[in-house]
Coordinates of C-alpha atoms and ligand atoms in Angstrom, one line a residue:
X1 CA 78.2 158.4 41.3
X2 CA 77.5 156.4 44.5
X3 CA 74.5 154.9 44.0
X4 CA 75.5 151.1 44.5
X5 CA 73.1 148.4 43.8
X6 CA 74.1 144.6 43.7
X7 CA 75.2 143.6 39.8
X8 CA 74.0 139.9 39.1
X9 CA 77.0 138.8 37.2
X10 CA 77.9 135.1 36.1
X11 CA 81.3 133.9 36.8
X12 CA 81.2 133.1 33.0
X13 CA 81.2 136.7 32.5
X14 CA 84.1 137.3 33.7
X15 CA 86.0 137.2 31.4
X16 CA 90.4 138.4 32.3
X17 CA 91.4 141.2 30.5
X18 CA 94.6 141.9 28.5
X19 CA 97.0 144.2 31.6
X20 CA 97.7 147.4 30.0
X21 CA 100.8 147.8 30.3
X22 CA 102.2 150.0 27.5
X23 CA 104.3 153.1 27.1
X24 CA 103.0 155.7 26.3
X25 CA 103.3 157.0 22.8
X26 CA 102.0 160.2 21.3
X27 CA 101.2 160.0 17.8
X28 CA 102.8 163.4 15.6
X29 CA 101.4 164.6 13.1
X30 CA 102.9 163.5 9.9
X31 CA 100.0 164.4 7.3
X32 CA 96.8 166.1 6.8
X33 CA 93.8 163.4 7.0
X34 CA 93.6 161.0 10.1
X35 CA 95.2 157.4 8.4
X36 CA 94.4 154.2 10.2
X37 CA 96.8 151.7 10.3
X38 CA 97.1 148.6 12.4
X39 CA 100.4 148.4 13.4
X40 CA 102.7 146.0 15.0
X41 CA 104.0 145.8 18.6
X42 CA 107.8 146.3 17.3
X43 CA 110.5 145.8 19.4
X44 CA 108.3 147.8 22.4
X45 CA 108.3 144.6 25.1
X46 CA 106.9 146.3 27.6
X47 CA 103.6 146.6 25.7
X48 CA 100.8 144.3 25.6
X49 CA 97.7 146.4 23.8
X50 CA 95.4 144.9 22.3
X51 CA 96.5 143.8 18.8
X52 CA 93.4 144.3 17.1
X53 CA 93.0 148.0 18.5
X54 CA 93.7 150.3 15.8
X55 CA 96.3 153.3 15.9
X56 CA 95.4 157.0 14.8
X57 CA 98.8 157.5 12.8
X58 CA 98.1 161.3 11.9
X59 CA 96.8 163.5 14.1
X60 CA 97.4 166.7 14.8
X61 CA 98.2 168.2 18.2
X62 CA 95.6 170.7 19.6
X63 CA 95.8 174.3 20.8
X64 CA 93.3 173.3 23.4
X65 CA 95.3 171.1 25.0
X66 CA 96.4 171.5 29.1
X67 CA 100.4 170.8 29.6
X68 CA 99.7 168.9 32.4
X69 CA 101.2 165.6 32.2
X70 CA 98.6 162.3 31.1
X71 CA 97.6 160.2 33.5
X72 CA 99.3 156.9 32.9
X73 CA 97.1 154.8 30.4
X74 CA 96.4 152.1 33.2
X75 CA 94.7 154.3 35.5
X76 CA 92.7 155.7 32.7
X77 CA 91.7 152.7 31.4
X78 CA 91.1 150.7 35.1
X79 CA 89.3 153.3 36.7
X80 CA 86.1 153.9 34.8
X81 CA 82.7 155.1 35.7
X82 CA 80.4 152.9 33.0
X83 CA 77.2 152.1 34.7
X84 CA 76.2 149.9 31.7
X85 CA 79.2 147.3 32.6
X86 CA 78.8 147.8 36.7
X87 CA 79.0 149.9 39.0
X88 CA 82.8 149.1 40.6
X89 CA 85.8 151.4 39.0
X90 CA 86.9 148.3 38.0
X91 CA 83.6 146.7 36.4
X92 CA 84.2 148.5 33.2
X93 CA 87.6 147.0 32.5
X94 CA 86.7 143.8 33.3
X95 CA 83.5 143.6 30.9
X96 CA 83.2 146.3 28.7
X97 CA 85.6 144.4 26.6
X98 CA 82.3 142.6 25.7
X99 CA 81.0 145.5 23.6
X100 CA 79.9 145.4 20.1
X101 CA 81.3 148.7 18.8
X102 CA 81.1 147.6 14.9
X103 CA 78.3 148.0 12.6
X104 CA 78.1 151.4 14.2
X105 CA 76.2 154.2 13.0
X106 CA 75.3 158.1 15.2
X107 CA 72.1 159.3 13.8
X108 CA 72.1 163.0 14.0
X109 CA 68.0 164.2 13.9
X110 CA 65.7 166.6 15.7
X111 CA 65.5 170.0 15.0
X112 CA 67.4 170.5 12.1
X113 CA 67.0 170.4 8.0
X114 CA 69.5 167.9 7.0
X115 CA 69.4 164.7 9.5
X116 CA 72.2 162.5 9.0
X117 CA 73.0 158.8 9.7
X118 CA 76.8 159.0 10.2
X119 CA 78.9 155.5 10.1
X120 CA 81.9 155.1 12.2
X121 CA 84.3 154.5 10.0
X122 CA 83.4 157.8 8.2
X123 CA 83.9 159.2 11.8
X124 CA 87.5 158.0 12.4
X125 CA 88.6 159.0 8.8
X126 CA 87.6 162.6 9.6
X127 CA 90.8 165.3 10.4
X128 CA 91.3 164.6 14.1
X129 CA 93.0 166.5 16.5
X130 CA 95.0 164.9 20.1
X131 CA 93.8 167.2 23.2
X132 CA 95.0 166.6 26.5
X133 CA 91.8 167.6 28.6
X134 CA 91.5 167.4 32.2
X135 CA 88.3 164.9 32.9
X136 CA 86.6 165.7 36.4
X137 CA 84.4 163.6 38.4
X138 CA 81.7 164.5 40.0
X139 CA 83.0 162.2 42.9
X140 CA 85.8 164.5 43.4
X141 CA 88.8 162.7 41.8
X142 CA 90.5 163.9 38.5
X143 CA 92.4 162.6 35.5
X144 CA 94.7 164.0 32.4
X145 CA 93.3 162.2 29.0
X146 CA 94.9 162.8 25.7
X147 CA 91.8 162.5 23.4
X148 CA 91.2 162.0 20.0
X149 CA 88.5 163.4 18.6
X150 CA 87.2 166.2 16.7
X151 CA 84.4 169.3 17.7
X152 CA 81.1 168.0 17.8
X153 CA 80.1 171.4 15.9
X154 CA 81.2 170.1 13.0
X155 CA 78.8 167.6 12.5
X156 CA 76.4 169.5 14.2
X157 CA 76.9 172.1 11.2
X158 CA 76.5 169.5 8.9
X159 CA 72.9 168.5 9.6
X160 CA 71.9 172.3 9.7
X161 CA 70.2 173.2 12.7
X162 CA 67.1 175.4 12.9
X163 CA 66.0 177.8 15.0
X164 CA 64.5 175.4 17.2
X165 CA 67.7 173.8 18.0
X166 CA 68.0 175.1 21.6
X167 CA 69.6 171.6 23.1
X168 CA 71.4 168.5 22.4
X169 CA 70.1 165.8 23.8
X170 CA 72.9 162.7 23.7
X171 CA 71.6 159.0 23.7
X172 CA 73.7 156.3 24.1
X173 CA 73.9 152.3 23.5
X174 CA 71.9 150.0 25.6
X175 CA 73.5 146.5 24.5
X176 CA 71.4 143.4 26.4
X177 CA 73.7 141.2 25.6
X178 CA 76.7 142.4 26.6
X179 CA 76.4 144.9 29.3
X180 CA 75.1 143.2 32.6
X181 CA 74.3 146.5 34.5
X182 CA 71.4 147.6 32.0
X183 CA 69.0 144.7 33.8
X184 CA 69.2 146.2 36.9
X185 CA 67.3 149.8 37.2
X186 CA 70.0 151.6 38.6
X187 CA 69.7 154.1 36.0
X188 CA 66.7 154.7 32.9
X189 CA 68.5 153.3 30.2
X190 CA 69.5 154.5 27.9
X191 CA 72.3 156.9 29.8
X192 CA 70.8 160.1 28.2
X193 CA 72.7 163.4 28.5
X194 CA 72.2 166.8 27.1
X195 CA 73.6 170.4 26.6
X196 CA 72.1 173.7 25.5
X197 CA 73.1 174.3 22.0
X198 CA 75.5 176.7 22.6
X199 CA 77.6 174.3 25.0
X200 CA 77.6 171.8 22.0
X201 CA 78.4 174.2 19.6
X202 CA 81.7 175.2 21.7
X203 CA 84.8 174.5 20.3
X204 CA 86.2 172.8 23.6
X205 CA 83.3 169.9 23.1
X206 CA 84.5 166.8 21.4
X207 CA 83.4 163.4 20.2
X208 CA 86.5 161.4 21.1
X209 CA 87.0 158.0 19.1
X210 CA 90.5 157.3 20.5
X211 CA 92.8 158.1 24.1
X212 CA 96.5 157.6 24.0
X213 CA 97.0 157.5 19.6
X214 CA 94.6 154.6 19.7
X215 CA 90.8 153.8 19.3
X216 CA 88.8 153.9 22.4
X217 CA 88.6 151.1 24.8
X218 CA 85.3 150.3 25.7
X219 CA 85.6 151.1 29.1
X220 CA 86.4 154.4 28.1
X221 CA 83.5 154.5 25.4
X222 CA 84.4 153.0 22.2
X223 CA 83.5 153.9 19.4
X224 CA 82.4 157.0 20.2
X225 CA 81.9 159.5 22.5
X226 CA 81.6 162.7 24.4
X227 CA 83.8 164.8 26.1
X228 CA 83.0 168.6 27.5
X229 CA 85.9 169.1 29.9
X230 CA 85.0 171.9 32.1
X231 CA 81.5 169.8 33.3
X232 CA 81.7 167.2 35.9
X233 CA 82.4 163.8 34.1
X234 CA 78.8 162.0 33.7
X235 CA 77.6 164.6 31.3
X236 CA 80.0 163.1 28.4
X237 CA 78.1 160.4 27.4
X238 CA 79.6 156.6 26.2
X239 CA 79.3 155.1 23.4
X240 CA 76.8 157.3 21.8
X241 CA 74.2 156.5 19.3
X242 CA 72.2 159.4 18.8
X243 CA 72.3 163.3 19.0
X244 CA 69.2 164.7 19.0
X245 CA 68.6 168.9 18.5
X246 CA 65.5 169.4 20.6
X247 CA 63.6 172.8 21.9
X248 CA 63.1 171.7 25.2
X249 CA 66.0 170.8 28.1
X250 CA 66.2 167.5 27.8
X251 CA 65.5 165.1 31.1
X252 CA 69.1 163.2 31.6
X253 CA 69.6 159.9 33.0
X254 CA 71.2 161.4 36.3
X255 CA 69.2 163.9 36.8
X256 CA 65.9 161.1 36.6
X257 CA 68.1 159.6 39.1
X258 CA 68.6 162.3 41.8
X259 CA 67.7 165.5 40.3
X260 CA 69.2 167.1 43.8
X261 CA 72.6 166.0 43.0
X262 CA 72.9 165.6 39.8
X263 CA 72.0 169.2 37.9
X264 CA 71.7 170.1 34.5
X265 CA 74.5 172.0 33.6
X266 CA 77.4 170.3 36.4
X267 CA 79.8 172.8 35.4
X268 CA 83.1 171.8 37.7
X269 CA 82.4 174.3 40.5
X270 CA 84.2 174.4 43.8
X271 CA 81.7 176.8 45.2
X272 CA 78.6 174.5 44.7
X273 CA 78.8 171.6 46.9
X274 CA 77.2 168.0 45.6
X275 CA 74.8 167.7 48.8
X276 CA 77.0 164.6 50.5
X277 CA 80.1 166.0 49.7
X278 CA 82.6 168.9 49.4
X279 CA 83.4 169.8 45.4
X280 CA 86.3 172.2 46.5
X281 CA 89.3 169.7 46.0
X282 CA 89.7 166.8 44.3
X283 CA 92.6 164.2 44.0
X284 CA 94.2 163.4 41.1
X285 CA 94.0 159.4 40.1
X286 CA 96.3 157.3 41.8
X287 CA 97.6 159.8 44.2
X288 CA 95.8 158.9 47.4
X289 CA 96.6 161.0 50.4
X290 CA 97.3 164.5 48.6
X291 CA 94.3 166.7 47.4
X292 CA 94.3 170.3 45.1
X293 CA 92.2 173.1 45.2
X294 CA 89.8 172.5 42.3
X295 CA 89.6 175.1 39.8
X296 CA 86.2 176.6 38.4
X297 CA 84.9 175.5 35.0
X298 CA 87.6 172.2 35.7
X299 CA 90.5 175.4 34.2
X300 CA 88.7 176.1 31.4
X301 CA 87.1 179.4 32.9
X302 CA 88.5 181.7 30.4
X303 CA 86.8 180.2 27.2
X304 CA 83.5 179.2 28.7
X305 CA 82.7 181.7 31.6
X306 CA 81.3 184.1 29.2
X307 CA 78.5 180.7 28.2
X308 CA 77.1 181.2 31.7
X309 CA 77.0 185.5 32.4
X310 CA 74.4 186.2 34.8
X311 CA 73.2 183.1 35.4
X312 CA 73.1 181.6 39.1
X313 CA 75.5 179.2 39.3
X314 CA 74.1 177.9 43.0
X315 CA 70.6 177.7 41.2
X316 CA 71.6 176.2 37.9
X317 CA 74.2 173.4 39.4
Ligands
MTE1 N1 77.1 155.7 28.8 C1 77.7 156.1 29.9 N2 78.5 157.2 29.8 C2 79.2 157.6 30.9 C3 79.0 157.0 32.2 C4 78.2 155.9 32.2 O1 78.0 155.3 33.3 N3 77.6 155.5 31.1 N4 79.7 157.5 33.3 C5 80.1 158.9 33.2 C6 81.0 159.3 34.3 S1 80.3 159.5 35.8 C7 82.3 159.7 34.1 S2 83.2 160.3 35.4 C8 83.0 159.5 32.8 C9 84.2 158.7 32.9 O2 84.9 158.6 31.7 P1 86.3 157.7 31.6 O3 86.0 156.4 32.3 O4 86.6 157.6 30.2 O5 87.3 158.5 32.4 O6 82.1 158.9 31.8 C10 80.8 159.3 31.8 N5 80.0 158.7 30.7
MO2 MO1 81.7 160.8 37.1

């Protein structure tokens, strides 16, 4: 996203952020059922999370994931898109620290015969699963996450869709208070997203509460969000409050914005160019000078080409 309007900000919002600095750890499974637990820094001095952050002690390592090596946790949490906080990579971890991610509740409504208000914590207790997934930008730069989360077809299940369902359309928090870019128009807030229902229904689409065996930083959506890894990375929404099933496509935020650019569907493409740039390489966060080919459907071609047979790729961008 390049749109880049001046941000108003106070000096007495800015507020300096605990450096992430940690090793990486990746949480084994030990049991069945995810167990929160706050624990301790131990005797790891070269950590400084933050100690109120709780950590995902059992979770179970997914078939889904990629065996490429994680980006390192300060690149993933330092270089965020999160329009809501500002429009600068580093805007989000500078402010989104600021978000009020508890009471929290996902209404699940629409088209369907059992609508559901879920609460967070009834969220982060279900099974969850770690899956490394690639996440793609749409600006052309790429990064490794090991999520936590579990399908969004689960909960989708649960609330009983009917035949109506065709789409999802995903709304997500507008906070007044603590996130300085929703007073300037740069986007229609709420940041709205959507998918056609057999997208959501996919079992490569997540709601991720967690990156790296811990919950999710704001910056990178806390409590909850959404994460579709073979579409370009706007369409998996922050911070997300409602999930609507709806018959019609539903209008998103980006495409209100700059419905040339910003398409429906953004499946990771190489062959479909954004109009003020090339999509056929990308660089993977923080190497600078090197670039590599980027790969159709962001790798995940082989489970989610079939979604898209016989459709025009050019004409449904
Ligand atoms: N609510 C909200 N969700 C959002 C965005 C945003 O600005 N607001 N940016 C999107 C974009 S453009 C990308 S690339 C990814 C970045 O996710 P990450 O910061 O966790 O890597 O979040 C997406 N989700
Ligand atoms: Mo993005």
């Amino acid at each position: 996203m390049l749109i880049k309007r001046p941000l108003d900000v106070l000096p007495s919002e800015i507020t300096p952020q605990p450096v992430y600095n940690r090793r990486r750890e990746f949480m084994k499974a030990a049991a069945a059922g995810a167990i929160l637990a706050a624990t301790g820094c131990s005797d790891d001095t070269e950590s400084a999370p933050d100690a109120t952050r709780e950590k995902f002690t059992s979770v179970a390592t997914s078939r889904f994931s990629t065996v490429e090596k994680p980006t390192e946790y300060k690149h993933v949490t330092g270089y965020n898109n999160y329009y809501e906080f500002g429009t600068e990579k580093s805007d989000p971890a500078l402010y989104a620290g600021h978000l009020k991610t508890r009471p929290w509740t996902v209404s699940v409504e629409g088209e369907c015969l059992k609508p559901r208000t879920f609460g967070i914590e009834e969220l982060i207790k279900r099974p969850l699963e770690e899956r490394v997934y690639r996440l793609r930008c749409v600006e052309a730069w790429s990064m490794v996450i090991p999520w936590v989360g579990f399908e969004l077809n689960a909960l989708l299940k649960e609330v009983e869709p009917t035949g109506n369902a065709k789409f999802v359309e995903f709304v997500t928090a507008v906070q007044p208070d603590t996130m300085q870019g929703v007073h300037v128009p740069v986007l229609d807030w709420p940041y709205v997203e959507g998918l056609r229902i057999d997208e959501a229904m996919h079992p490569l689409t997540i709601l991720a509460v967690g990156i790296f065996g811990e919950a999710l930083p704001g910056q990178n959506g806390a409590p909850v969000r959404l994460v579709v890894p073979w579409k370009y990375g706007f369409k998996s929404g922050k911070s997300i409050v409602k999930i609507r099933l709806v018959a019609q496509q539903p209008r998103t935020a980006w495409e209100k914005a700059s419905p040339t650019e910003y398409g429906f569907y953004s499946n990771v493409n190489p062959n479909v160019d954004h109009p003020r740039w090339s999509q056929e390489t990308e660089r993977r966060i923080p190497e600078f000078f090197s670039r590599r080919p980027t790969v159709i459907f962001n790798g995940y071609g082989d489970q989610v080409a079939g979604l898209y047979a016989g459709m025009d790729l050019k004409k449904y961008f």
